[in-house]
Short mmCIF file of C-alpha atoms and ligand atoms in Angstrom, two decimals:
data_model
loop_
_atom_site.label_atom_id
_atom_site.label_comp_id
_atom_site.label_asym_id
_atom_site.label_seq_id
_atom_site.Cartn_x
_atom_site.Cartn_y
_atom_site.Cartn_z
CA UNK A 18 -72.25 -5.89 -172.13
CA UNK A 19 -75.42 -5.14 -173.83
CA UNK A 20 -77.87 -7.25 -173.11
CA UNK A 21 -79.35 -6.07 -169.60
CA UNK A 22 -80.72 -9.31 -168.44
CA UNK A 23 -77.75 -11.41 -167.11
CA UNK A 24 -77.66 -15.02 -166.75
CA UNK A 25 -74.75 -16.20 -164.34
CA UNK A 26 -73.59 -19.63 -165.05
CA UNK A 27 -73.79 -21.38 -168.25
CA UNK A 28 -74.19 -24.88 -167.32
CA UNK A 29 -77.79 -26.41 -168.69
CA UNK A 30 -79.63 -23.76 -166.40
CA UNK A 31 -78.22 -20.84 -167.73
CA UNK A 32 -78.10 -21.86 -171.35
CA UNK A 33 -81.54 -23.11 -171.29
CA UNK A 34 -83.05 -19.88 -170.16
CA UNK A 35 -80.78 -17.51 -171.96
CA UNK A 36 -81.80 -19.84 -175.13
CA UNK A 37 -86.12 -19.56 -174.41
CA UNK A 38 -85.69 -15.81 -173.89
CA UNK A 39 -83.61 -15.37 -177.15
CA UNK A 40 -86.02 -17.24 -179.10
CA UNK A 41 -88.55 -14.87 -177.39
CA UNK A 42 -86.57 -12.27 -178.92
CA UNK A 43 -84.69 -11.14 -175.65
CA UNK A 44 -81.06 -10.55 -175.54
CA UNK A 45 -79.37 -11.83 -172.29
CA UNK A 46 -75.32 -11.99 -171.50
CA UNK A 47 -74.83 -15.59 -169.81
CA UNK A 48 -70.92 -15.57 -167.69
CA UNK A 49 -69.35 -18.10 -166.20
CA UNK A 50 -66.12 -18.10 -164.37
CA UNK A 51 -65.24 -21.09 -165.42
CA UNK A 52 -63.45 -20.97 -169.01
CA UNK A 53 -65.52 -23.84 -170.35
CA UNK A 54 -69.61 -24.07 -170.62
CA UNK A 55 -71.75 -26.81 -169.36
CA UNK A 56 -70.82 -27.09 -165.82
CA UNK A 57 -70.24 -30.07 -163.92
CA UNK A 58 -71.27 -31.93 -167.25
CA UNK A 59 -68.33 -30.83 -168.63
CA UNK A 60 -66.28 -32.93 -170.89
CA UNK A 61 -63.34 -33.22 -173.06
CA UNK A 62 -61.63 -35.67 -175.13
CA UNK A 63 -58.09 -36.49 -173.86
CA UNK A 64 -55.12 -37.09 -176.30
CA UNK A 65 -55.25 -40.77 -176.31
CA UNK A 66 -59.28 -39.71 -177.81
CA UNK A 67 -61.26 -41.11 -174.71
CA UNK A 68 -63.98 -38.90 -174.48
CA UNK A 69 -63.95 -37.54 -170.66
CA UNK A 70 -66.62 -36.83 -168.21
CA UNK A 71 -64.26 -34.09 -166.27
CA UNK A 72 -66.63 -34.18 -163.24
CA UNK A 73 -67.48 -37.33 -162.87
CA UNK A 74 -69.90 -39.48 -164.88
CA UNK A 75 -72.77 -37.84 -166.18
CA UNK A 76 -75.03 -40.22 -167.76
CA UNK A 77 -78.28 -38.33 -169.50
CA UNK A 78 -81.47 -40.01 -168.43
CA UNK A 79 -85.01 -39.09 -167.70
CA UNK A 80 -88.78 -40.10 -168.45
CA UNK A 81 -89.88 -36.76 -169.72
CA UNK A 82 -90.52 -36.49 -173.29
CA UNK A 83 -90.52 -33.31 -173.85
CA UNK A 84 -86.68 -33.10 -172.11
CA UNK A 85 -85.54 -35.98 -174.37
CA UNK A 86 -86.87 -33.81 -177.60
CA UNK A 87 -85.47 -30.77 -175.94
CA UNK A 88 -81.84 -31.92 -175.14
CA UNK A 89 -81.71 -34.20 -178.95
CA UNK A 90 -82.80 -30.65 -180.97
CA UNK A 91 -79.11 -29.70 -179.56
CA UNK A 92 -76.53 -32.65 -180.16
CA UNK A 93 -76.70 -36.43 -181.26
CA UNK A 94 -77.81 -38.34 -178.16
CA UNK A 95 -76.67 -42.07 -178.25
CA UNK A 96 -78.60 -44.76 -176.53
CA UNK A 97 -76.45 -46.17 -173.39
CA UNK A 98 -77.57 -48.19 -170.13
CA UNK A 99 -75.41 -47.79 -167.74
CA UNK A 100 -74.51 -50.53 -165.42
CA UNK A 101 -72.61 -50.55 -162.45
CA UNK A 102 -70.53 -53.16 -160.22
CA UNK A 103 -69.66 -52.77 -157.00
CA UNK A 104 -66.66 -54.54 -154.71
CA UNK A 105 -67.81 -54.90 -151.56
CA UNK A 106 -65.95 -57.68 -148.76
CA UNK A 107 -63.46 -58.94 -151.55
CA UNK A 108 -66.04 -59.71 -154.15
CA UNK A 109 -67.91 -58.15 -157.06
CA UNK A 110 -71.36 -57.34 -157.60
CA UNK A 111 -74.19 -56.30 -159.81
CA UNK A 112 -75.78 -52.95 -158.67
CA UNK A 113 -78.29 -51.60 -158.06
CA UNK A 114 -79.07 -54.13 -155.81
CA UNK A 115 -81.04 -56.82 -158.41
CA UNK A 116 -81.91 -60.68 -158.44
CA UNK A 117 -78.17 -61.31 -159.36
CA UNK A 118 -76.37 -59.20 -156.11
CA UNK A 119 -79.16 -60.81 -153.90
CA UNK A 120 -78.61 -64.48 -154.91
CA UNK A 121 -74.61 -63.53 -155.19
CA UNK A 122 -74.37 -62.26 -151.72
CA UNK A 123 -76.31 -65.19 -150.28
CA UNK A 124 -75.11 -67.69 -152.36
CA UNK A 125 -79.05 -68.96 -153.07
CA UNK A 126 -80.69 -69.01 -156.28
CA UNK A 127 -84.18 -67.67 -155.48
CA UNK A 128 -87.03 -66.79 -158.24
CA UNK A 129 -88.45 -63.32 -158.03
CA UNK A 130 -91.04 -64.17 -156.05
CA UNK A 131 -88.35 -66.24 -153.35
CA UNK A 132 -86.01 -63.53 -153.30
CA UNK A 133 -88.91 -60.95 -152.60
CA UNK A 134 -90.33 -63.48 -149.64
CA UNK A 135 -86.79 -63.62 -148.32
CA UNK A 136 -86.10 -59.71 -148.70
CA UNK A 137 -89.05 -58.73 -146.84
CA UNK A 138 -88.46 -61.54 -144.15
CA UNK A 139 -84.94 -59.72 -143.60
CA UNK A 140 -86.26 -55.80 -144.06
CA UNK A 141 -87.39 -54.06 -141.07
CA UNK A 142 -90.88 -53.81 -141.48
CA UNK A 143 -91.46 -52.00 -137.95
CA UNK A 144 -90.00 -48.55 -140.07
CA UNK A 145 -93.24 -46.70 -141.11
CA UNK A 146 -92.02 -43.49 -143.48
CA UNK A 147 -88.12 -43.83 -143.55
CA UNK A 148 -86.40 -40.53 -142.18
CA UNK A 149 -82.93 -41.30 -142.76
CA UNK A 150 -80.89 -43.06 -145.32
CA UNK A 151 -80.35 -45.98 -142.74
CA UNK A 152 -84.19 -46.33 -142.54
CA UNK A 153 -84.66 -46.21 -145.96
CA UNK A 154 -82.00 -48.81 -146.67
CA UNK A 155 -83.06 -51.30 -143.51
CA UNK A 156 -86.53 -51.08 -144.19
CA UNK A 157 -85.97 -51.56 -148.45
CA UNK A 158 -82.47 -53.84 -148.36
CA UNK A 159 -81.98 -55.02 -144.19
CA UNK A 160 -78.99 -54.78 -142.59
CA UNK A 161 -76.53 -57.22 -144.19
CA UNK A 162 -76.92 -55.45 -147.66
CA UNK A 163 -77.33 -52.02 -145.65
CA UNK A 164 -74.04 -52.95 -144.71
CA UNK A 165 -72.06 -54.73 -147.49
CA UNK A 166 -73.19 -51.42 -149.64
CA UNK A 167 -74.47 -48.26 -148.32
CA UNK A 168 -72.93 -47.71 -144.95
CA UNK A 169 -69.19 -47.52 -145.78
CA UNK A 170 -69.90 -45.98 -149.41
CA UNK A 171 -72.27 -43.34 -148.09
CA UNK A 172 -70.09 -43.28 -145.15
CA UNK A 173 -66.95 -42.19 -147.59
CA UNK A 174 -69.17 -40.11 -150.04
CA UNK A 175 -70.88 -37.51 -147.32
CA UNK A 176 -68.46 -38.33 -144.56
CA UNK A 177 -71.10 -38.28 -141.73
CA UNK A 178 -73.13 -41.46 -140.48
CA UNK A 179 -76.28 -42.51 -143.06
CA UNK A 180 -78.16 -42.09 -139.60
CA UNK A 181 -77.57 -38.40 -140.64
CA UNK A 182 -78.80 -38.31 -144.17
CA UNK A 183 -82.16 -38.04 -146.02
CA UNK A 184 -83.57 -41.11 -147.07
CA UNK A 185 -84.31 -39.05 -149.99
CA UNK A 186 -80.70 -39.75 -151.04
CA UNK A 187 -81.39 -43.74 -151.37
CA UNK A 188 -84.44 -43.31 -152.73
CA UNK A 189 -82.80 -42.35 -155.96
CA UNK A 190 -81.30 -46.01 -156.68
CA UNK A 191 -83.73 -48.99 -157.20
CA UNK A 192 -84.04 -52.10 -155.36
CA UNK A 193 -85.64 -55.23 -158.38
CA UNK A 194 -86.55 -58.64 -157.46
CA UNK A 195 -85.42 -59.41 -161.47
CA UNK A 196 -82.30 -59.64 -163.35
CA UNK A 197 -82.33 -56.26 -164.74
CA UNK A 198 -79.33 -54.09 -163.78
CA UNK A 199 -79.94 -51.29 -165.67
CA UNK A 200 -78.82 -48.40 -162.54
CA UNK A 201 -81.94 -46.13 -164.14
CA UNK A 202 -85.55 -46.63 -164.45
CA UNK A 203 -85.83 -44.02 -167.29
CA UNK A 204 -87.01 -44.75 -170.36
CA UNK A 205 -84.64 -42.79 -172.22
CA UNK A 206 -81.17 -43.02 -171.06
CA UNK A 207 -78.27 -41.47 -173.71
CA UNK A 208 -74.67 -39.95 -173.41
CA UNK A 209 -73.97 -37.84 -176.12
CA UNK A 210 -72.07 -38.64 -179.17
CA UNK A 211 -69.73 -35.39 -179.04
CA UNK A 212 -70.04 -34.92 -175.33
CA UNK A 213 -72.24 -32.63 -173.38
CA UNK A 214 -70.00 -29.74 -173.70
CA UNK A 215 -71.13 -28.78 -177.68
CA UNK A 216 -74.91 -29.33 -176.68
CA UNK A 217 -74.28 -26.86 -174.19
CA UNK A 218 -72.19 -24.77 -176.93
CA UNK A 219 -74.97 -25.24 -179.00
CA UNK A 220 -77.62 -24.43 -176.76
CA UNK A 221 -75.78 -21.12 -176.76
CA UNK A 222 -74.98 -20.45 -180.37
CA UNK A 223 -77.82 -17.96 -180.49
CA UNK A 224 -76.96 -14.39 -181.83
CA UNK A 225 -79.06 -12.93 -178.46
CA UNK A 226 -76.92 -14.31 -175.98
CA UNK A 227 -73.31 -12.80 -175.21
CA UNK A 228 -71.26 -15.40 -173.52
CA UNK A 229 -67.97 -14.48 -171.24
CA UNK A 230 -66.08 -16.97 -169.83
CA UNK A 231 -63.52 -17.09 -167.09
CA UNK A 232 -64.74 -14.18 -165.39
CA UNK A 233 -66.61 -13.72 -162.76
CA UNK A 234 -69.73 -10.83 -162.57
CA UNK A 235 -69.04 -7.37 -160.59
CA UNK A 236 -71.62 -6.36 -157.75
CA UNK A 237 -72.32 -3.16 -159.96
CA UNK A 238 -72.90 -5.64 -162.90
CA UNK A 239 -75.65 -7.36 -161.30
CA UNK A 240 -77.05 -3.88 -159.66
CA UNK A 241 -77.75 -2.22 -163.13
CA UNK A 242 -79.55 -6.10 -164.26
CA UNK A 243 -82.96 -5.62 -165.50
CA UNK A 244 -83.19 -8.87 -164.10
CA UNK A 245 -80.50 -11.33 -162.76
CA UNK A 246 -80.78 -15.33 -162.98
CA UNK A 247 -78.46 -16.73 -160.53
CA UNK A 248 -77.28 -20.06 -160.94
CA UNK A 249 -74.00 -19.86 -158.82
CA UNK A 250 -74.69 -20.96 -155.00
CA UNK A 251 -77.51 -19.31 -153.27
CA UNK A 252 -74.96 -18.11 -150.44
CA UNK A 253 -72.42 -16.51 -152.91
CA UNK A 254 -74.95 -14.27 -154.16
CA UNK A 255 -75.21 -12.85 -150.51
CA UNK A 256 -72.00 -12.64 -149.59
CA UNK A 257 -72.35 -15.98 -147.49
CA UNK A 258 -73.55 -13.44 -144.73
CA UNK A 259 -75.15 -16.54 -143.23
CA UNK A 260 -72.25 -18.60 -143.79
CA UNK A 261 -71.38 -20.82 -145.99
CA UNK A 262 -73.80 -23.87 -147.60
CA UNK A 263 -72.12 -26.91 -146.82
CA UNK A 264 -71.20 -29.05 -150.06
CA UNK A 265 -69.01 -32.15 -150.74
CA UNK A 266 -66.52 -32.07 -153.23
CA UNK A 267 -64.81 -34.39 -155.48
CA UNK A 268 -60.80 -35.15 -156.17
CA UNK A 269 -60.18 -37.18 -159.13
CA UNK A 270 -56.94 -38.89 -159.72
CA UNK A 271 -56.51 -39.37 -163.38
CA UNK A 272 -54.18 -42.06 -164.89
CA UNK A 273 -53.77 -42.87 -168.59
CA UNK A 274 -53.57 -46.49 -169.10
CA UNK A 275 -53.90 -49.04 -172.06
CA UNK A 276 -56.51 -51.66 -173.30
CA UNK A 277 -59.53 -52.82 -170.89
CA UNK A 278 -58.85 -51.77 -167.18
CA UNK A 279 -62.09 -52.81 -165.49
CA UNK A 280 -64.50 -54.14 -167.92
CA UNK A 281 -67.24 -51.52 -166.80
CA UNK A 282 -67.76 -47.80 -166.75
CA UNK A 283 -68.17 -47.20 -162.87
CA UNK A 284 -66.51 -50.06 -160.20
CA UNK A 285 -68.52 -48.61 -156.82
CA UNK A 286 -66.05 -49.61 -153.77
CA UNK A 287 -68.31 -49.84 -150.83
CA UNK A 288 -65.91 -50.80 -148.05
CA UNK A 289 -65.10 -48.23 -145.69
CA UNK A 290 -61.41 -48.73 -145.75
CA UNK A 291 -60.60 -48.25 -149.08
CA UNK A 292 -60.18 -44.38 -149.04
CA UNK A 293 -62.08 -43.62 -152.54
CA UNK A 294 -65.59 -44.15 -153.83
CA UNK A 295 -65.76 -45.39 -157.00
CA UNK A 296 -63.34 -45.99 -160.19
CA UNK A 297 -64.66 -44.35 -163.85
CA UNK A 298 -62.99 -46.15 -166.99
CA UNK A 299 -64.52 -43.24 -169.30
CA UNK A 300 -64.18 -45.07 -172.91
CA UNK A 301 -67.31 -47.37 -171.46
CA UNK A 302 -69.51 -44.27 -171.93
CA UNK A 303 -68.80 -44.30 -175.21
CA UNK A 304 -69.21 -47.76 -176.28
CA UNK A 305 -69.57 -47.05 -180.46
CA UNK A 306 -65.99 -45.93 -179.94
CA UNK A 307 -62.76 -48.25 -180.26
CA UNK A 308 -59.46 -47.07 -177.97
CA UNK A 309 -56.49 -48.73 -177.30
CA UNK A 310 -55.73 -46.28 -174.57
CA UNK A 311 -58.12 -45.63 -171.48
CA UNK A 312 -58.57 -42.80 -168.94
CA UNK A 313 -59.14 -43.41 -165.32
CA UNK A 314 -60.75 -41.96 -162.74
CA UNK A 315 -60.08 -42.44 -159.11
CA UNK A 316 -62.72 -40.87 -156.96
CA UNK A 317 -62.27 -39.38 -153.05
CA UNK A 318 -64.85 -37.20 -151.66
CA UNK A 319 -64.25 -35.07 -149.01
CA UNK A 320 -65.73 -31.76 -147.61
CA UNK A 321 -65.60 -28.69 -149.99
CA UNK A 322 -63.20 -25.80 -148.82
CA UNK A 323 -62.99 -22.15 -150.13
CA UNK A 324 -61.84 -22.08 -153.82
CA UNK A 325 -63.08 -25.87 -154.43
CA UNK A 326 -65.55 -26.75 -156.92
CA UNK A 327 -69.07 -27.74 -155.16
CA UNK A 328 -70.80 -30.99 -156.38
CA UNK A 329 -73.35 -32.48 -153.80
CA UNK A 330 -75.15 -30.37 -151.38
CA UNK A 331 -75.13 -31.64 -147.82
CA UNK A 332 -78.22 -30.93 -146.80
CA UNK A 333 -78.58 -31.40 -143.22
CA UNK A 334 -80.18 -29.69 -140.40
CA UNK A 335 -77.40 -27.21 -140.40
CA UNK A 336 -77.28 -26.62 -143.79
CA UNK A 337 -81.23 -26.89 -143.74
CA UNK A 338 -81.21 -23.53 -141.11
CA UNK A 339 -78.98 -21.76 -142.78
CA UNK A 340 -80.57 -22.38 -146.02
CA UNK A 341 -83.70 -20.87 -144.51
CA UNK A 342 -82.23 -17.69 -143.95
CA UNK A 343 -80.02 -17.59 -147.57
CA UNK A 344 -84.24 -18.05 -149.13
CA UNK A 345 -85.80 -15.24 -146.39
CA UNK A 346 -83.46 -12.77 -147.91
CA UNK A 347 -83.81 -14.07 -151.54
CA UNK A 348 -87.63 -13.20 -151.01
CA UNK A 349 -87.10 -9.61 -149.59
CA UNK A 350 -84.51 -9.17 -152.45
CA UNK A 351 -85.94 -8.33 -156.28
CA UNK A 352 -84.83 -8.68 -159.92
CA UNK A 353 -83.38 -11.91 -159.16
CA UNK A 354 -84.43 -15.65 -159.42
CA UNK A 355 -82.16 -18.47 -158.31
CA UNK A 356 -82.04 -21.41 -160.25
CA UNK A 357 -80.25 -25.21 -160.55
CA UNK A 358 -78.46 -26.96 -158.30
CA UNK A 359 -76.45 -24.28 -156.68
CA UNK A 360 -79.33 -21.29 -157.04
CA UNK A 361 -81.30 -23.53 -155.28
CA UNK A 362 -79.07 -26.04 -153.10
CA UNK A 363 -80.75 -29.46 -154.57
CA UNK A 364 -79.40 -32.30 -155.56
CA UNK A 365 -80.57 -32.67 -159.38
CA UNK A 366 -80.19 -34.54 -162.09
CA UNK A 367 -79.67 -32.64 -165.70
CA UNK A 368 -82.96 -33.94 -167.17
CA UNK A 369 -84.36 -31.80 -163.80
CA UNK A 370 -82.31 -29.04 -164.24
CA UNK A 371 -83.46 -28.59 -168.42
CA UNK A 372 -86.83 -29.57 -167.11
CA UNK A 373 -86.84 -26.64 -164.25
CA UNK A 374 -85.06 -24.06 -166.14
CA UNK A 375 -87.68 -24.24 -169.34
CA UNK A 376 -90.36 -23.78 -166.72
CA UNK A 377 -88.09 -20.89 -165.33
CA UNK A 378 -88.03 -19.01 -168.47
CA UNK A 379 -91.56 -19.75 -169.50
CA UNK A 380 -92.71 -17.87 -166.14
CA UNK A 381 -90.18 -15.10 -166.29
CA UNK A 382 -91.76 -14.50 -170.52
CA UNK A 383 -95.40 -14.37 -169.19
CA UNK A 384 -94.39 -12.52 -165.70
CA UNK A 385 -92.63 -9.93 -168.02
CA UNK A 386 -95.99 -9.57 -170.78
CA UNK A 387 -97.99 -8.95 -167.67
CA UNK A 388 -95.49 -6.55 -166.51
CA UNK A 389 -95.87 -8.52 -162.94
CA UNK A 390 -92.56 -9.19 -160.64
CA UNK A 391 -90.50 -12.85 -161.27
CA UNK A 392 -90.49 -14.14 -158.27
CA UNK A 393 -87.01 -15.55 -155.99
CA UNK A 394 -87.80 -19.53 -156.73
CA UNK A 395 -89.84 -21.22 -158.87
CA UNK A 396 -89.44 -24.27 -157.08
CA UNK A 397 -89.38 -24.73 -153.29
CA UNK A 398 -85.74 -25.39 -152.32
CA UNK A 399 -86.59 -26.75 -149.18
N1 LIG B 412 -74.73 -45.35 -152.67
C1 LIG B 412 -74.13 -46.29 -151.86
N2 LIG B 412 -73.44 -47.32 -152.45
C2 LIG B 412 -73.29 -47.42 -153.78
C3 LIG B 412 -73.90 -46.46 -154.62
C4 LIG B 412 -74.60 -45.41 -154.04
O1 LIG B 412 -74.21 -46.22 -150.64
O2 LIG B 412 -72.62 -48.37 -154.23
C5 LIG B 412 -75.48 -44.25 -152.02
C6 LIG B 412 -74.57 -43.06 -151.72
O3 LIG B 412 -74.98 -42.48 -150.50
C7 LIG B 412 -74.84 -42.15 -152.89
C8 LIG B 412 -76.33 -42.38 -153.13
O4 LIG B 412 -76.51 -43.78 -152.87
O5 LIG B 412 -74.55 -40.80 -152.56
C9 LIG B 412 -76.81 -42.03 -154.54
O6 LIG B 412 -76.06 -42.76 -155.48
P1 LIG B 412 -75.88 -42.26 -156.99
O7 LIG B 412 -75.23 -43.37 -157.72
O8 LIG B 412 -77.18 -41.75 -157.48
O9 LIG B 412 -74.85 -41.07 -156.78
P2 LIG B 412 -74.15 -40.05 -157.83
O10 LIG B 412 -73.79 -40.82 -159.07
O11 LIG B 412 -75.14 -38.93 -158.04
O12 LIG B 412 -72.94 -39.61 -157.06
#
C-alpha cells in the first residue's frame, strides 16, 4: 500500500470519494473483501447473456441533476421505467397502488377525482403524523389495501409486524389517483447499458487509487491511515462491542429458464403464505436486449446471521439504542468518517449514496486545505 488514505469498500461510496480526492490529486487505496466492485449493485451477465442484478434489482433513479451528469460521465445510462405487478388474493395488480389497482381491487371504474373521494372516505383520517408503517398505510391506502398489499409483504420482508416499522419505509412508494404506474417519481430513471459493475470499474480506473479485492483491511492497516473512510457497517468497525446492528438479508434462488416467464421485471407476492417476496425476470431490465433464455430470481428474506451479506437495516428501537452508542464512540474516535448505507445504517438509494459521498469528499478536500479535523458523519444517521 502506498497511498495512506484508505477507503474501505468500493461500492458507489467508496469509488466516488476515492475518485474526487484523486482528481484533487490525492492518492487513496480503496479494498473490498468482496472480489467484485460496486456492492450490492453488483451485476453480471450469465451464460445464456441475461444481464444480472446479483443482489436484487437495482434500478438507477433520482431527481438530482447533478447525480444524473455524475453517474452518465461513467457508463451509458439507458432510459427504463420500471413497473411492477403484484399477486395479491389470487389476482394480479398494477403497483404502486394507481387508478388501475384501485378500480381492479374494487371492481369500480372511478375518475381521479371518484377514486380520490372514495380513498379518503376509506383512509383513516383520525391519524395525525403517521408513526408506523401501519399508520402510514391506513391513513394513505385504508385497511383493505393495507391488507391485500403491505401487511403480509412487509410482514415477509422485515419479519416483524408493520405496527413495528417506520412509516418512513412506506413513504418511499407512491399512492396516484391516475393511471400512471411508473414505481418512481424521478425524473430520470436508467439501468445501465453494461451494468453497474463497469461504472463502478470506471469510476475507479484512476491511476491515484489502488484497488484490492477479496481481502479484508488489518487493524494495523487502518491505525497507520492518515485518514480512514469506512463504508463497511458502523458496528464492524468497533468490533460490534455494542453488539451487532440488526439487518435483513436476502436468499435468491436462481433458475435458468427459456422465453417470457412473467411478462414483467419484478412480480411482488404480497400474501403472507407464500414464503418469498417477490420474483425478478432480469432480461426486463434490459429491454433493448433480445434473449431466448431468462434468469430468475426467487426472493426470501429473512434475518441476517454472521457471515451473511447485509441488505436492509432494521432500524428499530433496538437497533435505534444500539446505534446510539456505535455513533457516541464514532465521535470520540478520529481519522475516520463513516459513510453509505452500512457506515451509516440508512436505508439509501444509489442516487443518495453518489449524492452523499460527493458531499463527503468535497468536505474532507476543504477540511484538509484548512488543516481542520473531518468529522465522524456528515450526515445524521439517526
Ligand atoms: N412493500 C409492500 N408491498 C409491496 C411492495 C413494497 O408492503 O408490494 C413495502 C415493504 O415493506 C417494502 C417497502 O414497501 O420494504 C419499500 O418497498 P421498495 O419496493 O422500495 O423496496 P426495495 O425494492 O428497496 O426492497
Amino acid at each position: 500500500m502506498t497511498a495512506r488514505i484508505v477507503i474501505v469498500g468500493a461500492g458507489f461510496s467508496g469509488a466516488v470519494i476515492a475518485r474526487e480526492l484523486a482528481e484533487a490529486g490525492i492518492a487513496t487505496w480503496v479494498v473490498d473483501g468482496r472480489s467484485h466492485v460496486a456492492g450490492n449493485a453488483h451485476t453480471e451477465r450469465r451464460t445464456n447473456g441475461v444481464m444480472v442484478h446479483v443482489y436484487g434489482p437495482h434500478i438507477f433513479h433520482t431527481g438530482d441533476k447533478h447525480v444524473w451528469d455524475y453517474i452518465n460521465k461513467y457508463g451509458d445510462m439507458v432510459p427504463y421505467n420500471h413497473r411492477v405487478k403484484a399477486t395479491s388474493g389470487g389476482h394480479v395488480y398494477s403497483l404502486p397502488v394507481n387508478l388501475h389497482t384501485i378500480n381492479q381491487f374494487f371492481d369500480t371504474t372511478m375518475s381521479p377525482a371518484e377514486a380520490e373521494q372514495f380513498m379518503t372516505e376509506r383512509a383513516d383520517s383520525s391519524i395525525g403524523t403517521p408513526v408506523s408503517f401501519e399508520d402510514q398505510a391506513l391513513k394513505f391506502v385504508g385497511r383493505d389495501l393495507y391488507e391485500a398489499f403491505f401487511k403480509g409483504y412487509t410482514q415477509k420482508q422485515w419479519g416483524v409486524s408493520p405496527t413495528e416499522l417506520p412509516a418512513s419505509i412506506l413513504a418511499r412508494l407512491p399512492v396516484r389517483f391516475s393511471y400512471e404506474d411508473s414505481y418512481f417519481n424521478h425524473p430520470y430513471q436508467a439501468i445501465p447499458r453494461d451494468g453497474y459493475t463497469p461504472i463502478v470499474e470506471a469510476i475507479l480506473d484512476h491511476p491515484l487509487i489502488e484497488v484490492t479485492l477479496g481481502r479484508t483491511v488489518a487493524p494495523q492497516e487502518l491505525a497507520d491511515a492518515e485518514h480512514v473512510f469506512w463504508s463497511g457497517p458502523i458496528d464492524g468497525f468497533f468490533s460490534s462491542k455494542f453488539g451487532k446492528l440488526g439487518y435483513r438479508t436476502l436468499d435468491f434462488v436462481e433458475t435458468e429458464e427459456v422465453g417470457d416467464v412473467q411478462g414483467c421485471p419484478v412480480m411482488n407476492y404480497c400474501d403472507v403464505d407464500v414464503p418469498y417476496t417477490r420474483i425478478t425476470e432480469h432480461k426486463h431490465f434490459a429491454p433493448w436486449e433480445t434473449h431466448e433464455g431468462s434468469t430468475i430470481y426467487t426472493e426470501y428474506s429473512r434475518l441476517a446471521e454472521d457471515g451473511d451479506i447485509a441488505y436492509y437495516p432494521i432500524r428499530q428501537v433496538k437497533e435505534k439504542e444500539q446505534l446510539m452508542q456505535y455513533i457516541e464512540a464514532a465521535n470520540q474516535a478520529t481519522g475516520v468518517t463513516f459513510v453509505g448505507r452500512l457506515g451509516t445504517y440508512r436505508y439509501l438509494d444509489m442516487d443518495v449514496t453518489i449524492k452523499e459521498a460527493l458531499e463527503v469528499a468535497n468536505l474532507y478536500l476543504s477540511n484538509r486545505r484548512e488543516n481542520r479535523p473531518m468529522p465522524p458523519f456528515v450526515v445524521n444517521p439517526l
